[in-house]
Amino acid sequence: MPIPSPVRIIPGYLPQNNAANEKGGQVSHTKKNLIKVKNLKKHFSSGLFHKTCVKAVDGISFCIPSGKTLGMVGESGSGKSTVGRCILRLIEPTCGEIYFQGKDILATKGDHRNLRKQMQIIFQDADGSMNPRIKVIDQLLEPLRVHKLLNGQIKETAADLMKLVNLSADLMDRYPHELSGGQRQRIGIARAISINPGFIVADEAAASLDLLVQAQMMDLLKRLQSERGISYLYISHNLPIIRRMADTVAVMYLGRFVETGKTKDIFNSPAHPYTQALLSAVPSINPLARPKKNMLRGEIPSPLQPSCGCSFHPRCSQAGTICSQIIPEKRHIGRDHWAWCHFVSHKRAAA
């Protein structure tokens, strides 16, 4: 039985240019920005009497076009997950602007139910996001019940959602502990797409899975994006996954971007020393290849005691005096390719 109409409507699609259709002209295929973030900051108070401030996210800006994926990478503690939660308003940002389909979502007060109908999240920990005492079918249909989109065809709707993520309908009456990790993660994906969001935050969605199941997860997300026009913010520390999933990449370090650009430019011509170090740590499948290791010095500094100037300079092998004094400005490397480094240049990035 087909999925009921509430499950087929896709809020993420943007209207086409009807005037162009009426005149017989070609409709522009330029992707509009579904998500636009400007100068986003999230600071947490800490310590006795809340006198210490942790700058988890410190003034970042980016856009995600409709039907595209932005991959956000960086070490643990860089602020990636905080960005995703701020966009969904699971936590409130300290300041900044967030636009969804051209509307300022931070201006919305009170109930965010209409917003949540169009923006969803896939959590890293599928176990933690599922209630162990509730059967799969009830957890699968919970978003539809919350948003009052369930029209009575309960088992048929659940079976269609299970089929959409390549799971047997026989699993619906089981409890979460009776499923494998990959099956639980697929349930999480099915829940996220059940109300047809236009935007999904995938926060380390495949981190706890083996390589085979990871590949299946990526294929599933790409297929759903192709079929439904979903935009993703894919958060991960796994660079091979980001290379496969993302159209553009943003590299974060201690709450700030250090480099952004198209996926092929970031992986083929990394400009920032931090990006170069991350990529050099990725093992090669070529047994004869001997890549030069760009080792990072020390551990990521505590956000409670941030460094002056460039936050990366204590670990950077190319740092100069200016790096410890002045925060680097955004520098243009190439088309849609930017880096925040005092010494980066177009020539060095190309090399």
Protein backbone atom coordinates (compact mmCIF):
# COMPACT_ATOMS: atom_id res chain seq x y z
CA MET A 1 0.00 0.00 0.00
CA PRO A 2 1.46 3.42 -0.88
CA ILE A 3 2.65 5.80 1.81
CA PRO A 4 -0.15 8.17 2.86
CA SER A 5 -0.01 11.70 1.51
CA PRO A 6 1.45 13.29 4.68
CA VAL A 7 4.54 11.15 4.22
CA ARG A 8 4.96 12.06 0.55
CA ILE A 9 4.80 15.85 0.82
CA ILE A 10 8.31 17.30 0.88
CA PRO A 11 8.48 20.69 2.62
CA GLY A 12 12.12 21.08 1.57
CA TYR A 13 11.34 21.56 -2.09
CA LEU A 14 11.37 25.16 -3.24
CA PRO A 15 8.73 26.41 -5.73
CA GLN A 16 9.66 26.50 -9.38
CA ASN A 17 9.57 29.58 -11.56
CA ASN A 18 6.06 29.32 -13.01
CA ALA A 19 6.56 32.39 -15.17
CA ALA A 20 9.37 30.67 -17.02
CA ASN A 21 7.16 27.64 -17.62
CA GLU A 22 4.31 29.73 -18.97
CA LYS A 23 6.61 31.45 -21.47
CA GLY A 24 8.08 28.18 -22.60
CA GLY A 25 11.50 29.16 -21.27
CA GLN A 26 13.85 26.93 -19.33
CA VAL A 27 13.51 26.90 -15.57
CA SER A 28 16.73 27.86 -13.80
CA HIS A 29 18.36 24.95 -11.98
CA THR A 30 20.34 27.24 -9.68
CA LYS A 31 20.11 25.86 -6.15
CA LYS A 32 18.79 28.37 -3.63
CA ASN A 33 20.18 28.37 -0.12
CA LEU A 34 17.91 26.33 2.12
CA ILE A 35 20.02 27.11 5.21
CA LYS A 36 21.91 30.34 5.78
CA VAL A 37 23.89 30.96 8.99
CA LYS A 38 25.51 34.31 9.78
CA ASN A 39 27.98 34.97 12.62
CA LEU A 40 26.68 32.13 14.79
CA LYS A 41 28.00 32.06 18.35
CA LYS A 42 27.31 29.76 21.27
CA HIS A 43 29.02 30.50 24.57
CA PHE A 44 28.58 28.46 27.74
CA SER A 45 29.11 29.83 31.24
CA SER A 46 31.34 27.69 33.44
CA GLY A 47 33.14 27.66 36.74
CA LEU A 48 32.27 29.13 40.12
CA PHE A 49 29.63 31.88 39.80
CA HIS A 50 29.69 31.26 36.02
CA LYS A 51 32.60 33.66 35.55
CA THR A 52 34.30 31.53 32.90
CA CYS A 53 33.02 31.52 29.33
CA VAL A 54 33.52 28.60 26.93
CA LYS A 55 33.23 29.70 23.30
CA ALA A 56 31.94 26.45 21.78
CA VAL A 57 31.04 28.21 18.53
CA ASP A 58 32.64 31.58 17.87
CA GLY A 59 31.30 33.48 14.89
CA ILE A 60 30.87 31.17 11.89
CA SER A 61 28.87 31.74 8.70
CA PHE A 62 27.85 29.32 5.95
CA CYS A 63 25.09 28.32 3.52
CA ILE A 64 23.63 24.97 2.47
CA PRO A 65 21.83 24.93 -0.91
CA SER A 66 18.68 22.91 -1.39
CA GLY A 67 19.43 19.26 -2.11
CA LYS A 68 23.12 19.56 -1.17
CA THR A 69 25.34 18.37 1.70
CA LEU A 70 27.76 20.37 3.82
CA GLY A 71 30.30 18.18 5.59
CA MET A 72 31.62 19.57 8.87
CA VAL A 73 34.84 18.02 10.16
CA GLY A 74 37.22 18.51 13.06
CA GLU A 75 38.48 16.88 16.23
CA SER A 76 36.25 16.21 19.23
CA GLY A 77 35.52 19.46 21.02
CA SER A 78 35.71 21.64 17.93
CA GLY A 79 32.03 22.64 18.16
CA LYS A 80 30.55 20.67 15.25
CA SER A 81 27.64 19.12 17.14
CA THR A 82 26.87 22.41 18.86
CA VAL A 83 26.40 24.03 15.44
CA GLY A 84 23.84 21.39 14.43
CA ARG A 85 21.92 21.71 17.68
CA CYS A 86 21.83 25.50 17.40
CA ILE A 87 20.36 25.31 13.89
CA LEU A 88 17.62 22.98 15.13
CA ARG A 89 17.18 25.12 18.25
CA LEU A 90 17.75 22.15 20.52
CA ILE A 91 19.97 24.68 22.27
CA GLU A 92 19.65 28.43 21.87
CA PRO A 93 22.59 30.28 20.27
CA THR A 94 24.18 33.20 22.09
CA CYS A 95 23.88 35.38 19.01
CA GLY A 96 23.84 35.24 15.23
CA GLU A 97 21.28 34.69 12.49
CA ILE A 98 19.85 31.42 11.14
CA TYR A 99 17.61 31.41 8.08
CA PHE A 100 15.58 28.47 6.77
CA GLN A 101 13.97 29.01 3.36
CA GLY A 102 14.63 32.72 3.80
CA LYS A 103 12.91 32.98 7.19
CA ASP A 104 14.75 33.98 10.36
CA ILE A 105 14.03 31.02 12.64
CA LEU A 106 15.54 32.73 15.69
CA ALA A 107 12.75 35.29 15.51
CA THR A 108 10.23 32.51 16.16
CA LYS A 109 9.19 32.36 19.80
CA GLY A 110 7.40 29.67 21.78
CA ASP A 111 6.39 26.40 20.10
CA HIS A 112 8.88 25.25 17.44
CA ARG A 113 6.66 22.42 16.17
CA ASN A 114 6.23 23.85 12.68
CA LEU A 115 10.00 24.27 12.40
CA ARG A 116 10.68 20.71 13.61
CA LYS A 117 8.31 19.43 10.94
CA GLN A 118 10.85 20.55 8.34
CA MET A 119 14.15 20.05 10.21
CA GLN A 120 15.23 16.78 11.82
CA ILE A 121 18.34 15.13 13.30
CA ILE A 122 19.93 11.68 13.10
CA PHE A 123 21.84 11.06 16.32
CA GLN A 124 25.15 9.23 16.57
CA ASP A 125 23.98 7.04 19.45
CA ALA A 126 21.00 5.09 18.13
CA ASP A 127 20.71 3.26 21.46
CA GLY A 128 20.47 6.46 23.47
CA SER A 129 17.87 7.99 21.16
CA MET A 130 15.49 5.01 21.43
CA ASN A 131 13.39 4.02 24.44
CA PRO A 132 14.29 0.41 25.35
CA ARG A 133 10.76 -0.25 26.71
CA ILE A 134 8.84 0.82 23.60
CA LYS A 135 8.45 -1.27 20.46
CA VAL A 136 9.97 -0.17 17.18
CA ILE A 137 6.63 0.58 15.51
CA ASP A 138 5.61 3.05 18.22
CA GLN A 139 8.95 4.85 18.14
CA LEU A 140 8.95 4.89 14.36
CA LEU A 141 5.56 6.60 14.18
CA GLU A 142 6.10 8.98 17.10
CA PRO A 143 7.04 12.00 14.88
CA LEU A 144 3.87 11.49 12.83
CA ARG A 145 1.76 11.41 16.00
CA VAL A 146 3.43 14.51 17.45
CA HIS A 147 2.81 16.49 14.27
CA LYS A 148 -0.67 14.98 13.81
CA LEU A 149 0.14 13.50 10.41
CA LEU A 150 -0.97 9.94 11.13
CA ASN A 151 -4.20 9.15 9.34
CA GLY A 152 -5.05 5.77 10.87
CA GLN A 153 -3.14 3.45 8.54
CA ILE A 154 -0.66 2.71 11.28
CA LYS A 155 0.87 -0.61 10.26
CA GLU A 156 0.82 0.24 6.56
CA THR A 157 2.63 3.53 7.15
CA ALA A 158 5.21 1.88 9.43
CA ALA A 159 5.80 -0.92 6.91
CA ASP A 160 6.36 1.62 4.13
CA LEU A 161 8.90 3.50 6.25
CA MET A 162 10.70 0.26 7.09
CA LYS A 163 10.83 -0.63 3.41
CA LEU A 164 12.22 2.80 2.60
CA VAL A 165 15.31 2.08 4.73
CA ASN A 166 15.59 -1.54 3.55
CA LEU A 167 14.28 -3.18 6.72
CA SER A 168 11.78 -6.01 7.00
CA ALA A 169 8.35 -5.13 8.37
CA ASP A 170 8.71 -8.14 10.70
CA LEU A 171 11.03 -6.03 12.88
CA MET A 172 8.29 -3.54 13.79
CA ASP A 173 7.05 -5.49 16.80
CA ARG A 174 10.49 -5.94 18.33
CA TYR A 175 12.24 -3.91 21.01
CA PRO A 176 15.44 -1.92 20.29
CA HIS A 177 17.72 -4.41 22.08
CA GLU A 178 16.55 -7.11 19.67
CA LEU A 179 17.99 -5.21 16.69
CA SER A 180 21.56 -4.83 15.49
CA GLY A 181 23.37 -1.49 15.60
CA GLY A 182 22.87 -0.98 11.88
CA GLN A 183 19.16 -1.76 12.14
CA ARG A 184 18.71 0.69 15.02
CA GLN A 185 20.48 3.39 13.03
CA ARG A 186 18.19 2.74 10.07
CA ILE A 187 15.21 3.15 12.39
CA GLY A 188 16.67 6.51 13.41
CA ILE A 189 16.90 7.52 9.75
CA ALA A 190 13.34 6.33 9.10
CA ARG A 191 12.05 8.40 12.03
CA ALA A 192 13.87 11.48 10.75
CA ILE A 193 12.46 11.23 7.23
CA SER A 194 8.94 10.11 8.25
CA ILE A 195 7.59 13.68 8.24
CA ASN A 196 9.48 14.61 5.06
CA PRO A 197 11.86 17.29 6.33
CA GLY A 198 13.72 19.47 3.89
CA PHE A 199 16.83 19.54 6.12
CA ILE A 200 18.52 16.89 8.27
CA VAL A 201 21.47 17.15 10.65
CA ALA A 202 23.36 13.84 10.56
CA ASP A 203 25.57 13.93 13.65
CA GLU A 204 28.17 11.15 13.30
CA ALA A 205 25.37 9.00 11.91
CA ALA A 206 27.68 6.13 10.94
CA ALA A 207 30.41 6.45 13.58
CA SER A 208 29.49 3.35 15.61
CA LEU A 209 28.97 1.05 12.62
CA ASP A 210 31.32 -1.32 10.84
CA LEU A 211 32.60 -0.45 7.36
CA LEU A 212 30.03 -2.49 5.45
CA VAL A 213 27.08 -1.00 7.34
CA GLN A 214 28.65 2.47 7.02
CA ALA A 215 28.68 2.08 3.24
CA GLN A 216 25.03 0.98 3.30
CA MET A 217 24.11 4.01 5.44
CA MET A 218 25.82 6.41 3.04
CA ASP A 219 24.14 4.82 0.02
CA LEU A 220 20.77 5.10 1.77
CA LEU A 221 21.23 8.78 2.66
CA LYS A 222 22.42 9.62 -0.85
CA ARG A 223 19.44 7.80 -2.37
CA LEU A 224 16.98 9.62 -0.13
CA GLN A 225 18.62 12.92 -1.02
CA SER A 226 18.30 12.15 -4.72
CA GLU A 227 14.66 11.09 -4.40
CA ARG A 228 13.45 13.74 -1.95
CA GLY A 229 15.76 16.72 -2.41
CA ILE A 230 16.88 16.69 1.24
CA SER A 231 19.72 18.95 2.38
CA TYR A 232 22.18 17.56 4.94
CA LEU A 233 24.57 18.97 7.48
CA TYR A 234 26.79 15.90 7.87
CA ILE A 235 28.95 16.11 10.99
CA SER A 236 31.84 13.68 11.26
CA HIS A 237 35.51 13.23 12.09
CA ASN A 238 35.70 10.49 9.44
CA LEU A 239 37.24 12.14 6.37
CA PRO A 240 36.56 9.30 3.88
CA ILE A 241 32.85 9.47 4.76
CA ILE A 242 32.83 13.25 4.31
CA ARG A 243 34.58 12.92 0.96
CA ARG A 244 31.88 10.56 -0.25
CA MET A 245 28.88 12.38 1.21
CA ALA A 246 29.60 16.11 1.01
CA ASP A 247 29.40 18.65 -1.79
CA THR A 248 31.23 21.25 0.29
CA VAL A 249 33.36 20.93 3.44
CA ALA A 250 33.95 23.16 6.46
CA VAL A 251 36.90 22.36 8.75
CA MET A 252 36.43 23.48 12.37
CA TYR A 253 38.93 24.01 15.15
CA LEU A 254 37.95 25.27 18.62
CA GLY A 255 34.70 26.84 17.52
CA ARG A 256 35.93 28.54 14.35
CA PHE A 257 36.29 27.63 10.71
CA VAL A 258 39.87 27.26 9.50
CA GLU A 259 39.04 26.27 5.91
CA THR A 260 35.97 25.90 3.69
CA GLY A 261 35.51 24.91 0.08
CA LYS A 262 34.25 22.36 -2.39
CA THR A 263 35.01 18.79 -1.39
CA LYS A 264 37.44 18.15 -4.25
CA ASP A 265 39.39 21.34 -3.43
CA ILE A 266 39.65 20.56 0.28
CA PHE A 267 40.88 17.01 -0.35
CA ASN A 268 43.09 17.69 -3.37
CA SER A 269 44.52 21.10 -2.41
CA PRO A 270 44.23 21.67 1.35
CA ALA A 271 45.47 25.14 2.26
CA HIS A 272 45.37 25.36 6.06
CA PRO A 273 48.05 23.48 8.07
CA TYR A 274 45.34 21.89 10.23
CA THR A 275 43.47 20.53 7.20
CA GLN A 276 46.75 19.22 5.79
CA ALA A 277 47.48 17.45 9.08
CA LEU A 278 44.04 15.84 9.20
CA LEU A 279 44.30 14.56 5.63
CA SER A 280 47.83 13.23 6.13
CA ALA A 281 46.53 11.01 8.94
CA VAL A 282 44.07 9.20 6.64
CA PRO A 283 45.55 5.78 5.75
CA SER A 284 46.06 5.01 2.08
CA ILE A 285 44.73 1.86 0.40
CA ASN A 286 47.85 1.81 -1.79
CA PRO A 287 50.42 -0.44 -0.06
CA LEU A 288 53.26 1.22 -2.00
CA ALA A 289 52.28 4.76 -1.07
CA ARG A 290 54.34 6.47 1.60
CA PRO A 291 52.54 9.71 2.35
CA LYS A 292 54.31 12.38 4.32
CA LYS A 293 52.88 12.52 7.82
CA ASN A 294 52.11 16.03 9.04
CA MET A 295 52.01 15.33 12.76
CA LEU A 296 50.24 17.69 15.12
CA ARG A 297 52.08 18.77 18.25
CA GLY A 298 50.39 18.24 21.61
CA GLU A 299 46.70 18.03 22.37
CA ILE A 300 43.84 20.34 21.43
CA PRO A 301 43.95 23.24 23.95
CA SER A 302 41.27 23.69 26.56
CA PRO A 303 38.47 26.03 25.44
CA LEU A 304 38.54 27.41 28.99
CA GLN A 305 41.95 28.94 28.24
CA PRO A 306 41.94 29.89 24.55
CA SER A 307 45.14 31.07 22.93
CA CYS A 308 45.62 34.64 21.77
CA GLY A 309 45.71 35.14 18.02
CA CYS A 310 45.18 32.05 15.90
CA SER A 311 43.74 29.27 18.05
CA PHE A 312 45.79 26.68 16.14
CA HIS A 313 49.21 28.32 16.52
CA PRO A 314 50.37 26.31 19.62
CA ARG A 315 50.23 23.12 17.51
CA CYS A 316 51.18 24.54 14.10
CA SER A 317 54.64 23.75 12.70
CA GLN A 318 54.43 26.78 10.40
CA ALA A 319 53.39 29.36 13.00
CA GLY A 320 55.11 32.73 13.18
CA THR A 321 55.11 35.58 15.67
CA ILE A 322 52.01 37.17 14.16
CA CYS A 323 50.04 33.95 14.73
CA SER A 324 50.16 34.34 18.51
CA GLN A 325 49.07 37.97 18.35
CA ILE A 326 46.41 38.45 15.68
CA ILE A 327 43.43 36.32 14.67
CA PRO A 328 43.82 35.53 10.94
CA GLU A 329 41.33 36.94 8.48
CA LYS A 330 39.48 34.98 5.83
CA ARG A 331 41.72 34.58 2.76
CA HIS A 332 40.60 33.66 -0.74
CA ILE A 333 42.37 30.57 -2.11
CA GLY A 334 40.34 29.83 -5.22
CA ARG A 335 36.76 29.70 -6.39
CA ASP A 336 34.58 29.10 -3.30
CA HIS A 337 37.74 28.09 -1.40
CA TRP A 338 38.72 30.04 1.73
CA ALA A 339 41.18 29.63 4.60
CA TRP A 340 41.86 31.47 7.85
CA CYS A 341 45.68 31.57 7.99
CA HIS A 342 48.26 34.40 7.95
CA PHE A 343 50.66 32.55 5.66
CA VAL A 344 48.36 30.71 3.29
CA SER A 345 48.41 31.71 -0.36
CA HIS A 346 46.87 30.55 -3.63
CA LYS A 347 50.29 29.36 -4.77
CA ARG A 348 50.98 27.32 -1.64
CA ALA A 349 47.52 25.76 -1.67
CA ALA A 350 47.93 24.67 -5.29
CA ALA A 351 51.30 23.12 -4.44
